[in-house]
PDB file of N, CA and C in Angstrom:
ATOM      1  N   MET A   1     -90.726 -19.880 -63.985  1.00  0.00           N
ATOM      2  CA  MET A   1     -91.292 -20.774 -63.004  1.00  0.00           C
ATOM      3  C   MET A   1     -91.604 -19.983 -61.727  1.00  0.00           C
ATOM      4  N   TYR A   2     -92.774 -20.130 -61.207  1.00  0.00           N
ATOM      5  CA  TYR A   2     -93.174 -19.429 -60.002  1.00  0.00           C
ATOM      6  C   TYR A   2     -93.336 -20.426 -58.859  1.00  0.00           C
ATOM      7  N   TYR A   3     -92.894 -20.028 -57.692  1.00  0.00           N
ATOM      8  CA  TYR A   3     -93.049 -20.860 -56.511  1.00  0.00           C
ATOM      9  C   TYR A   3     -94.019 -20.161 -55.569  1.00  0.00           C
ATOM     10  N   ILE A   4     -95.015 -20.869 -55.183  1.00  0.00           N
ATOM     11  CA  ILE A   4     -95.995 -20.322 -54.244  1.00  0.00           C
ATOM     12  C   ILE A   4     -96.002 -21.207 -53.014  1.00  0.00           C
ATOM     13  N   LEU A   5     -95.795 -20.598 -51.886  1.00  0.00           N
ATOM     14  CA  LEU A   5     -95.810 -21.350 -50.633  1.00  0.00           C
ATOM     15  C   LEU A   5     -97.084 -21.030 -49.871  1.00  0.00           C
ATOM     16  N   PHE A   6     -97.732 -22.066 -49.450  1.00  0.00           N
ATOM     17  CA  PHE A   6     -98.925 -21.910 -48.637  1.00  0.00           C
ATOM     18  C   PHE A   6     -98.633 -22.456 -47.247  1.00  0.00           C
ATOM     19  N   VAL A   7     -98.944 -21.687 -46.254  1.00  0.00           N
ATOM     20  CA  VAL A   7     -98.805 -22.157 -44.888  1.00  0.00           C
ATOM     21  C   VAL A   7    -100.205 -22.225 -44.303  1.00  0.00           C
ATOM     22  N   GLU A   8    -100.554 -23.396 -43.854  1.00  0.00           N
ATOM     23  CA  GLU A   8    -101.872 -23.595 -43.277  1.00  0.00           C
ATOM     24  C   GLU A   8    -101.734 -23.835 -41.786  1.00  0.00           C
ATOM     25  N   TYR A   9    -102.535 -23.170 -41.020  1.00  0.00           N
ATOM     26  CA  TYR A   9    -102.563 -23.381 -39.581  1.00  0.00           C
ATOM     27  C   TYR A   9    -103.799 -24.194 -39.251  1.00  0.00           C
ATOM     28  N   TRP A  10    -103.581 -25.313 -38.615  1.00  0.00           N
ATOM     29  CA  TRP A  10    -104.680 -26.207 -38.274  1.00  0.00           C
ATOM     30  C   TRP A  10    -105.138 -25.905 -36.861  1.00  0.00           C
ATOM     31  N   TYR A  11    -106.324 -25.376 -36.729  1.00  0.00           N
ATOM     32  CA  TYR A  11    -106.888 -25.118 -35.417  1.00  0.00           C
ATOM     33  C   TYR A  11    -107.781 -26.279 -35.022  1.00  0.00           C
ATOM     34  N   LYS A  12    -108.022 -26.371 -33.755  1.00  0.00           N
ATOM     35  CA  LYS A  12    -108.834 -27.440 -33.241  1.00  0.00           C
ATOM     36  C   LYS A  12    -110.293 -27.234 -33.679  1.00  0.00           C
ATOM     37  N   ASN A  13    -110.787 -28.131 -34.501  1.00  0.00           N
ATOM     38  CA  ASN A  13    -112.206 -28.120 -34.836  1.00  0.00           C
ATOM     39  C   ASN A  13    -112.643 -29.550 -35.140  1.00  0.00           C
ATOM     40  N   THR A  14    -113.912 -29.755 -35.251  1.00  0.00           N
ATOM     41  CA  THR A  14    -114.432 -31.116 -35.373  1.00  0.00           C
ATOM     42  C   THR A  14    -114.179 -31.747 -36.733  1.00  0.00           C
ATOM     43  N   ARG A  15    -113.803 -30.974 -37.727  1.00  0.00           N
ATOM     44  CA  ARG A  15    -113.573 -31.539 -39.051  1.00  0.00           C
ATOM     45  C   ARG A  15    -112.228 -32.254 -39.150  1.00  0.00           C
ATOM     46  N   LEU A  16    -111.302 -31.964 -38.268  1.00  0.00           N
ATOM     47  CA  LEU A  16    -109.985 -32.592 -38.305  1.00  0.00           C
ATOM     48  C   LEU A  16    -109.972 -33.831 -37.434  1.00  0.00           C
ATOM     49  N   SER A  17    -109.112 -34.764 -37.753  1.00  0.00           N
ATOM     50  CA  SER A  17    -109.072 -36.012 -36.992  1.00  0.00           C
ATOM     51  C   SER A  17    -108.560 -35.779 -35.577  1.00  0.00           C
ATOM     52  N   ALA A  18    -109.002 -36.598 -34.660  1.00  0.00           N
ATOM     53  CA  ALA A  18    -108.609 -36.471 -33.257  1.00  0.00           C
ATOM     54  C   ALA A  18    -107.116 -36.713 -33.068  1.00  0.00           C
ATOM     55  N   SER A  19    -106.481 -37.464 -33.964  1.00  0.00           N
ATOM     56  CA  SER A  19    -105.057 -37.750 -33.812  1.00  0.00           C
ATOM     57  C   SER A  19    -104.209 -36.490 -33.946  1.00  0.00           C
ATOM     58  N   ARG A  20    -104.715 -35.464 -34.575  1.00  0.00           N
ATOM     59  CA  ARG A  20    -103.984 -34.209 -34.705  1.00  0.00           C
ATOM     60  C   ARG A  20    -103.889 -33.477 -33.372  1.00  0.00           C
ATOM     61  N   PHE A  21    -104.689 -33.864 -32.411  1.00  0.00           N
ATOM     62  CA  PHE A  21    -104.753 -33.155 -31.150  1.00  0.00           C
ATOM     63  C   PHE A  21    -104.147 -33.930 -29.992  1.00  0.00           C
ATOM     64  N   THR A  22    -103.527 -35.063 -30.284  1.00  0.00           N
ATOM     65  CA  THR A  22    -102.891 -35.818 -29.215  1.00  0.00           C
ATOM     66  C   THR A  22    -101.595 -35.126 -28.805  1.00  0.00           C
ATOM     67  N   HIS A  23    -101.266 -35.225 -27.552  1.00  0.00           N
ATOM     68  CA  HIS A  23    -100.076 -34.571 -27.021  1.00  0.00           C
ATOM     69  C   HIS A  23     -98.810 -35.302 -27.444  1.00  0.00           C
ATOM     70  N   SER A  24     -97.792 -34.543 -27.766  1.00  0.00           N
ATOM     71  CA  SER A  24     -96.509 -35.125 -28.149  1.00  0.00           C
ATOM     72  C   SER A  24     -95.504 -35.082 -27.002  1.00  0.00           C
ATOM     73  N   GLY A  25     -95.880 -34.444 -25.908  1.00  0.00           N
ATOM     74  CA  GLY A  25     -94.981 -34.321 -24.760  1.00  0.00           C
ATOM     75  C   GLY A  25     -95.365 -35.248 -23.626  1.00  0.00           C
ATOM     76  N   ILE A  26     -94.941 -34.884 -22.418  1.00  0.00           N
ATOM     77  CA  ILE A  26     -95.294 -35.655 -21.230  1.00  0.00           C
ATOM     78  C   ILE A  26     -96.050 -34.766 -20.250  1.00  0.00           C
ATOM     79  N   TYR A  27     -96.918 -35.374 -19.485  1.00  0.00           N
ATOM     80  CA  TYR A  27     -97.662 -34.656 -18.453  1.00  0.00           C
ATOM     81  C   TYR A  27     -96.796 -34.673 -17.206  1.00  0.00           C
ATOM     82  N   HIS A  28     -96.323 -33.530 -16.788  1.00  0.00           N
ATOM     83  CA  HIS A  28     -95.353 -33.479 -15.697  1.00  0.00           C
ATOM     84  C   HIS A  28     -95.605 -32.300 -14.769  1.00  0.00           C
ATOM     85  N   CYS A  29     -94.891 -32.292 -13.647  1.00  0.00           N
ATOM     86  CA  CYS A  29     -94.992 -31.152 -12.727  1.00  0.00           C
ATOM     87  C   CYS A  29     -94.082 -30.022 -13.190  1.00  0.00           C
ATOM     88  N   CYS A  30     -92.905 -30.363 -13.720  1.00  0.00           N
ATOM     89  CA  CYS A  30     -91.979 -29.361 -14.247  1.00  0.00           C
ATOM     90  C   CYS A  30     -90.853 -30.064 -15.007  1.00  0.00           C
ATOM     91  N   THR A  31     -90.144 -29.337 -15.838  1.00  0.00           N
ATOM     92  CA  THR A  31     -89.062 -29.936 -16.614  1.00  0.00           C
ATOM     93  C   THR A  31     -87.880 -30.313 -15.728  1.00  0.00           C
ATOM     94  N   PHE A  32     -87.685 -29.580 -14.640  1.00  0.00           N
ATOM     95  CA  PHE A  32     -86.578 -29.910 -13.741  1.00  0.00           C
ATOM     96  C   PHE A  32     -86.743 -31.327 -13.189  1.00  0.00           C
ATOM     97  N   CYS A  33     -87.938 -31.638 -12.709  1.00  0.00           N
ATOM     98  CA  CYS A  33     -88.185 -32.968 -12.142  1.00  0.00           C
ATOM     99  C   CYS A  33     -88.235 -34.055 -13.221  1.00  0.00           C
ATOM    100  N   SER A  34     -88.961 -33.799 -14.310  1.00  0.00           N
ATOM    101  CA  SER A  34     -89.153 -34.841 -15.317  1.00  0.00           C
ATOM    102  C   SER A  34     -87.891 -35.149 -16.112  1.00  0.00           C
ATOM    103  N   SER A  35     -86.941 -34.215 -16.154  1.00  0.00           N
ATOM    104  CA  SER A  35     -85.716 -34.457 -16.917  1.00  0.00           C
ATOM    105  C   SER A  35     -84.535 -34.841 -16.036  1.00  0.00           C
ATOM    106  N   GLY A  36     -84.749 -34.892 -14.742  1.00  0.00           N
ATOM    107  CA  GLY A  36     -83.642 -35.198 -13.836  1.00  0.00           C
ATOM    108  C   GLY A  36     -82.684 -34.032 -13.669  1.00  0.00           C
ATOM    109  N   GLY A  37     -83.175 -32.818 -13.857  1.00  0.00           N
ATOM    110  CA  GLY A  37     -82.369 -31.624 -13.635  1.00  0.00           C
ATOM    111  C   GLY A  37     -81.556 -31.144 -14.824  1.00  0.00           C
ATOM    112  N   LYS A  38     -81.903 -31.584 -16.034  1.00  0.00           N
ATOM    113  CA  LYS A  38     -81.164 -31.140 -17.223  1.00  0.00           C
ATOM    114  C   LYS A  38     -81.504 -29.685 -17.547  1.00  0.00           C
ATOM    115  N   LYS A  39     -80.495 -28.877 -17.772  1.00  0.00           N
ATOM    116  CA  LYS A  39     -80.677 -27.442 -17.993  1.00  0.00           C
ATOM    117  C   LYS A  39     -81.215 -27.065 -19.369  1.00  0.00           C
ATOM    118  N   GLU A  40     -80.972 -27.890 -20.376  1.00  0.00           N
ATOM    119  CA  GLU A  40     -81.335 -27.512 -21.747  1.00  0.00           C
ATOM    120  C   GLU A  40     -82.765 -27.874 -22.136  1.00  0.00           C
ATOM    121  N   ILE A  41     -83.505 -28.573 -21.288  1.00  0.00           N
ATOM    122  CA  ILE A  41     -84.874 -28.994 -21.595  1.00  0.00           C
ATOM    123  C   ILE A  41     -85.820 -27.798 -21.464  1.00  0.00           C
ATOM    124  N   ILE A  42     -86.673 -27.607 -22.466  1.00  0.00           N
ATOM    125  CA  ILE A  42     -87.654 -26.522 -22.427  1.00  0.00           C
ATOM    126  C   ILE A  42     -89.060 -27.106 -22.287  1.00  0.00           C
ATOM    127  N   CYS A  43     -90.028 -26.244 -22.027  1.00  0.00           N
ATOM    128  CA  CYS A  43     -91.401 -26.700 -21.816  1.00  0.00           C
ATOM    129  C   CYS A  43     -92.375 -25.774 -22.529  1.00  0.00           C
ATOM    130  N   GLY A  44     -93.504 -26.335 -22.923  1.00  0.00           N
ATOM    131  CA  GLY A  44     -94.547 -25.576 -23.594  1.00  0.00           C
ATOM    132  C   GLY A  44     -95.187 -24.509 -22.734  1.00  0.00           C
ATOM    133  N   CYS A  45     -95.000 -24.563 -21.421  1.00  0.00           N
ATOM    134  CA  CYS A  45     -95.568 -23.524 -20.555  1.00  0.00           C
ATOM    135  C   CYS A  45     -94.709 -22.265 -20.575  1.00  0.00           C
ATOM    136  N   ARG A  46     -93.541 -22.360 -21.179  1.00  0.00           N
ATOM    137  CA  ARG A  46     -92.595 -21.247 -21.323  1.00  0.00           C
ATOM    138  C   ARG A  46     -92.016 -20.772 -19.998  1.00  0.00           C
ATOM    139  N   GLY A  47     -92.105 -21.614 -18.987  1.00  0.00           N
ATOM    140  CA  GLY A  47     -91.516 -21.264 -17.709  1.00  0.00           C
ATOM    141  C   GLY A  47     -89.998 -21.356 -17.742  1.00  0.00           C
ATOM    142  N   THR A  48     -89.352 -20.573 -16.895  1.00  0.00           N
ATOM    143  CA  THR A  48     -87.890 -20.599 -16.799  1.00  0.00           C
ATOM    144  C   THR A  48     -87.475 -20.607 -15.336  1.00  0.00           C
ATOM    145  N   MET A  49     -86.248 -21.030 -15.111  1.00  0.00           N
ATOM    146  CA  MET A  49     -85.674 -21.063 -13.773  1.00  0.00           C
ATOM    147  C   MET A  49     -84.346 -20.311 -13.793  1.00  0.00           C
ATOM    148  N   PRO A  50     -83.928 -19.786 -12.666  1.00  0.00           N
ATOM    149  CA  PRO A  50     -82.603 -19.155 -12.609  1.00  0.00           C
ATOM    150  C   PRO A  50     -81.495 -20.199 -12.703  1.00  0.00           C
ATOM    151  N   GLY A  51     -80.293 -19.761 -12.953  1.00  0.00           N
ATOM    152  CA  GLY A  51     -79.152 -20.667 -12.976  1.00  0.00           C
ATOM    153  C   GLY A  51     -78.894 -21.305 -14.324  1.00  0.00           C
ATOM    154  N   GLY A  52     -79.436 -20.731 -15.399  1.00  0.00           N
ATOM    155  CA  GLY A  52     -79.181 -21.256 -16.729  1.00  0.00           C
ATOM    156  C   GLY A  52     -80.141 -22.338 -17.193  1.00  0.00           C
ATOM    157  N   TYR A  53     -81.183 -22.617 -16.419  1.00  0.00           N
ATOM    158  CA  TYR A  53     -82.182 -23.608 -16.832  1.00  0.00           C
ATOM    159  C   TYR A  53     -83.120 -22.983 -17.844  1.00  0.00           C
ATOM    160  N   LYS A  54     -83.346 -23.685 -18.941  1.00  0.00           N
ATOM    161  CA  LYS A  54     -84.249 -23.187 -19.981  1.00  0.00           C
ATOM    162  C   LYS A  54     -85.680 -23.624 -19.743  1.00  0.00           C
ATOM    163  N   GLY A  55     -85.895 -24.568 -18.840  1.00  0.00           N
ATOM    164  CA  GLY A  55     -87.227 -25.107 -18.579  1.00  0.00           C
ATOM    165  C   GLY A  55     -87.839 -24.580 -17.305  1.00  0.00           C
ATOM    166  N   CYS A  56     -88.992 -25.152 -16.956  1.00  0.00           N
ATOM    167  CA  CYS A  56     -89.757 -24.680 -15.805  1.00  0.00           C
ATOM    168  C   CYS A  56     -89.423 -25.454 -14.536  1.00  0.00           C
ATOM    169  N   GLY A  57     -89.716 -24.824 -13.426  1.00  0.00           N
ATOM    170  CA  GLY A  57     -89.554 -25.419 -12.104  1.00  0.00           C
ATOM    171  C   GLY A  57     -90.655 -24.925 -11.193  1.00  0.00           C
ATOM    172  N   HIS A  58     -90.885 -25.620 -10.103  1.00  0.00           N
ATOM    173  CA  HIS A  58     -91.956 -25.265  -9.160  1.00  0.00           C
ATOM    174  C   HIS A  58     -91.800 -23.838  -8.650  1.00  0.00           C
ATOM    175  N   GLY A  59     -92.848 -23.032  -8.830  1.00  0.00           N
ATOM    176  CA  GLY A  59     -92.875 -21.685  -8.276  1.00  0.00           C
ATOM    177  C   GLY A  59     -92.027 -20.668  -9.010  1.00  0.00           C
ATOM    178  N   HIS A  60     -91.470 -21.008 -10.153  1.00  0.00           N
ATOM    179  CA  HIS A  60     -90.646 -20.058 -10.889  1.00  0.00           C
ATOM    180  C   HIS A  60     -91.458 -19.357 -11.966  1.00  0.00           C
ATOM    181  N   ILE A  61     -90.900 -18.329 -12.554  1.00  0.00           N
ATOM    182  CA  ILE A  61     -91.583 -17.504 -13.550  1.00  0.00           C
ATOM    183  C   ILE A  61     -92.103 -18.353 -14.711  1.00  0.00           C
ATOM    184  N   GLY A  62     -93.389 -18.224 -14.994  1.00  0.00           N
ATOM    185  CA  GLY A  62     -94.024 -18.921 -16.103  1.00  0.00           C
ATOM    186  C   GLY A  62     -94.600 -20.285 -15.771  1.00  0.00           C
ATOM    187  N   HIS A  63     -94.236 -20.855 -14.612  1.00  0.00           N
ATOM    188  CA  HIS A  63     -94.787 -22.162 -14.237  1.00  0.00           C
ATOM    189  C   HIS A  63     -96.270 -21.996 -13.935  1.00  0.00           C
ATOM    190  N   PRO A  64     -97.138 -22.859 -14.504  1.00  0.00           N
ATOM    191  CA  PRO A  64     -98.584 -22.697 -14.296  1.00  0.00           C
ATOM    192  C   PRO A  64     -99.071 -23.021 -12.886  1.00  0.00           C
ATOM    193  N   GLY A  65     -98.241 -23.622 -12.070  1.00  0.00           N
ATOM    194  CA  GLY A  65     -98.657 -23.954 -10.714  1.00  0.00           C
ATOM    195  C   GLY A  65     -99.338 -25.300 -10.580  1.00  0.00           C
ATOM    196  N   PHE A  66     -99.472 -26.016 -11.677  1.00  0.00           N
ATOM    197  CA  PHE A  66    -100.114 -27.329 -11.708  1.00  0.00           C
ATOM    198  C   PHE A  66     -99.316 -28.242 -12.622  1.00  0.00           C
ATOM    199  N   ASN A  67     -99.617 -29.545 -12.548  1.00  0.00           N
ATOM    200  CA  ASN A  67     -99.063 -30.453 -13.554  1.00  0.00           C
ATOM    201  C   ASN A  67     -99.571 -29.996 -14.916  1.00  0.00           C
ATOM    202  N   HIS A  68     -98.753 -30.174 -15.940  1.00  0.00           N
ATOM    203  CA  HIS A  68     -99.104 -29.687 -17.267  1.00  0.00           C
ATOM    204  C   HIS A  68     -98.358 -30.476 -18.337  1.00  0.00           C
ATOM    205  N   TRP A  69     -98.789 -30.321 -19.598  1.00  0.00           N
ATOM    206  CA  TRP A  69     -98.154 -30.993 -20.723  1.00  0.00           C
ATOM    207  C   TRP A  69     -96.926 -30.211 -21.172  1.00  0.00           C
ATOM    208  N   SER A  70     -95.826 -30.928 -21.400  1.00  0.00           N
ATOM    209  CA  SER A  70     -94.584 -30.272 -21.825  1.00  0.00           C
ATOM    210  C   SER A  70     -94.655 -29.765 -23.262  1.00  0.00           C
ATOM    211  N   CYS A  71     -95.544 -30.327 -24.081  1.00  0.00           N
ATOM    212  CA  CYS A  71     -95.627 -29.924 -25.493  1.00  0.00           C
ATOM    213  C   CYS A  71     -96.347 -28.590 -25.675  1.00  0.00           C
ATOM    214  N   CYS A  72     -97.364 -28.322 -24.858  1.00  0.00           N
ATOM    215  CA  CYS A  72     -98.174 -27.124 -25.088  1.00  0.00           C
ATOM    216  C   CYS A  72     -98.457 -26.304 -23.822  1.00  0.00           C
ATOM    217  N   GLY A  73     -98.166 -26.855 -22.649  1.00  0.00           N
ATOM    218  CA  GLY A  73     -98.417 -26.135 -21.411  1.00  0.00           C
ATOM    219  C   GLY A  73     -99.819 -26.284 -20.853  1.00  0.00           C
ATOM    220  N   SER A  74    -100.681 -27.048 -21.516  1.00  0.00           N
ATOM    221  CA  SER A  74    -102.052 -27.240 -21.042  1.00  0.00           C
ATOM    222  C   SER A  74    -102.049 -27.959 -19.698  1.00  0.00           C
ATOM    223  N   ILE A  75    -102.924 -27.516 -18.782  1.00  0.00           N
ATOM    224  CA  ILE A  75    -103.003 -28.170 -17.475  1.00  0.00           C
ATOM    225  C   ILE A  75    -104.061 -29.279 -17.458  1.00  0.00           C
ATOM    226  N   LEU A  76    -104.811 -29.425 -18.550  1.00  0.00           N
ATOM    227  CA  LEU A  76    -105.859 -30.437 -18.617  1.00  0.00           C
ATOM    228  C   LEU A  76    -105.274 -31.788 -19.019  1.00  0.00           C
ATOM    229  N   ARG A  77    -105.275 -32.726 -18.104  1.00  0.00           N
ATOM    230  CA  ARG A  77    -104.688 -34.046 -18.339  1.00  0.00           C
ATOM    231  C   ARG A  77    -105.285 -34.745 -19.562  1.00  0.00           C
ATOM    232  N   ASN A  78    -106.602 -34.683 -19.722  1.00  0.00           N
ATOM    233  CA  ASN A  78    -107.270 -35.375 -20.820  1.00  0.00           C
ATOM    234  C   ASN A  78    -107.732 -34.432 -21.925  1.00  0.00           C
ATOM    235  N   GLY A  79    -107.251 -33.203 -21.907  1.00  0.00           N
ATOM    236  CA  GLY A  79    -107.652 -32.240 -22.936  1.00  0.00           C
ATOM    237  C   GLY A  79    -106.843 -32.390 -24.214  1.00  0.00           C
ATOM    238  N   ARG A  80    -107.235 -31.631 -25.204  1.00  0.00           N
ATOM    239  CA  ARG A  80    -106.551 -31.637 -26.484  1.00  0.00           C
ATOM    240  C   ARG A  80    -105.260 -30.819 -26.409  1.00  0.00           C
ATOM    241  N   CYS A  81    -104.322 -31.144 -27.277  1.00  0.00           N
ATOM    242  CA  CYS A  81    -103.067 -30.397 -27.344  1.00  0.00           C
ATOM    243  C   CYS A  81    -103.357 -29.009 -27.908  1.00  0.00           C
ATOM    244  N   LEU A  82    -102.718 -28.001 -27.346  1.00  0.00           N
ATOM    245  CA  LEU A  82    -102.963 -26.619 -27.739  1.00  0.00           C
ATOM    246  C   LEU A  82    -102.022 -26.123 -28.833  1.00  0.00           C
ATOM    247  N   ILE A  83    -101.129 -26.976 -29.298  1.00  0.00           N
ATOM    248  CA  ILE A  83    -100.181 -26.561 -30.329  1.00  0.00           C
ATOM    249  C   ILE A  83    -100.933 -26.339 -31.640  1.00  0.00           C
ATOM    250  N   ILE A  84    -100.651 -25.224 -32.282  1.00  0.00           N
ATOM    251  CA  ILE A  84    -101.226 -24.951 -33.592  1.00  0.00           C
ATOM    252  C   ILE A  84    -100.418 -25.747 -34.601  1.00  0.00           C
ATOM    253  N   ARG A  85    -101.079 -26.624 -35.310  1.00  0.00           N
ATOM    254  CA  ARG A  85    -100.406 -27.457 -36.298  1.00  0.00           C
ATOM    255  C   ARG A  85    -100.107 -26.616 -37.534  1.00  0.00           C
ATOM    256  N   LYS A  86     -98.913 -26.737 -38.030  1.00  0.00           N
ATOM    257  CA  LYS A  86     -98.504 -25.927 -39.171  1.00  0.00           C
ATOM    258  C   LYS A  86     -98.015 -26.853 -40.276  1.00  0.00           C
ATOM    259  N   THR A  87     -98.558 -26.698 -41.447  1.00  0.00           N
ATOM    260  CA  THR A  87     -98.173 -27.512 -42.582  1.00  0.00           C
ATOM    261  C   THR A  87     -97.809 -26.586 -43.738  1.00  0.00           C
ATOM    262  N   MET A  88     -96.739 -26.911 -44.460  1.00  0.00           N
ATOM    263  CA  MET A  88     -96.346 -26.083 -45.576  1.00  0.00           C
ATOM    264  C   MET A  88     -96.525 -26.862 -46.869  1.00  0.00           C
ATOM    265  N   HIS A  89     -97.122 -26.236 -47.855  1.00  0.00           N
ATOM    266  CA  HIS A  89     -97.313 -26.839 -49.164  1.00  0.00           C
ATOM    267  C   HIS A  89     -96.587 -25.989 -50.200  1.00  0.00           C
ATOM    268  N   GLN A  90     -95.984 -26.612 -51.173  1.00  0.00           N
ATOM    269  CA  GLN A  90     -95.293 -25.894 -52.232  1.00  0.00           C
ATOM    270  C   GLN A  90     -95.886 -26.288 -53.573  1.00  0.00           C
ATOM    271  N   LEU A  91     -96.308 -25.289 -54.329  1.00  0.00           N
ATOM    272  CA  LEU A  91     -96.843 -25.529 -55.672  1.00  0.00           C
ATOM    273  C   LEU A  91     -95.877 -24.939 -56.682  1.00  0.00           C
ATOM    274  N   ILE A  92     -95.575 -25.686 -57.698  1.00  0.00           N
ATOM    275  CA  ILE A  92     -94.695 -25.186 -58.752  1.00  0.00           C
ATOM    276  C   ILE A  92     -95.547 -24.992 -59.997  1.00  0.00           C
ATOM    277  N   LEU A  93     -95.599 -23.749 -60.460  1.00  0.00           N
ATOM    278  CA  LEU A  93     -96.416 -23.426 -61.644  1.00  0.00           C
ATOM    279  C   LEU A  93     -95.533 -23.188 -62.840  1.00  0.00           C
TER     280      LEU A  93
END
């Protein structure tokens, strides 16, 4: 028996449904503010803060300087989500 795994990366194009590009996060200024100061919250912008915070804060390393989506870091309020969709398929031969 052979197992073949296929990993498909879904990029943004017109052939895929628009629902694949909706944001799964929140549009916020930073994770510090939107989470009420929780240290374990991370953000798609990959920003970090000193003091053990895993997420972004105003003016800290990686913060885009604008409001942005927590899922992908995009600063465009009405834009598509930038996350590359990944789907795994398994075929058993």
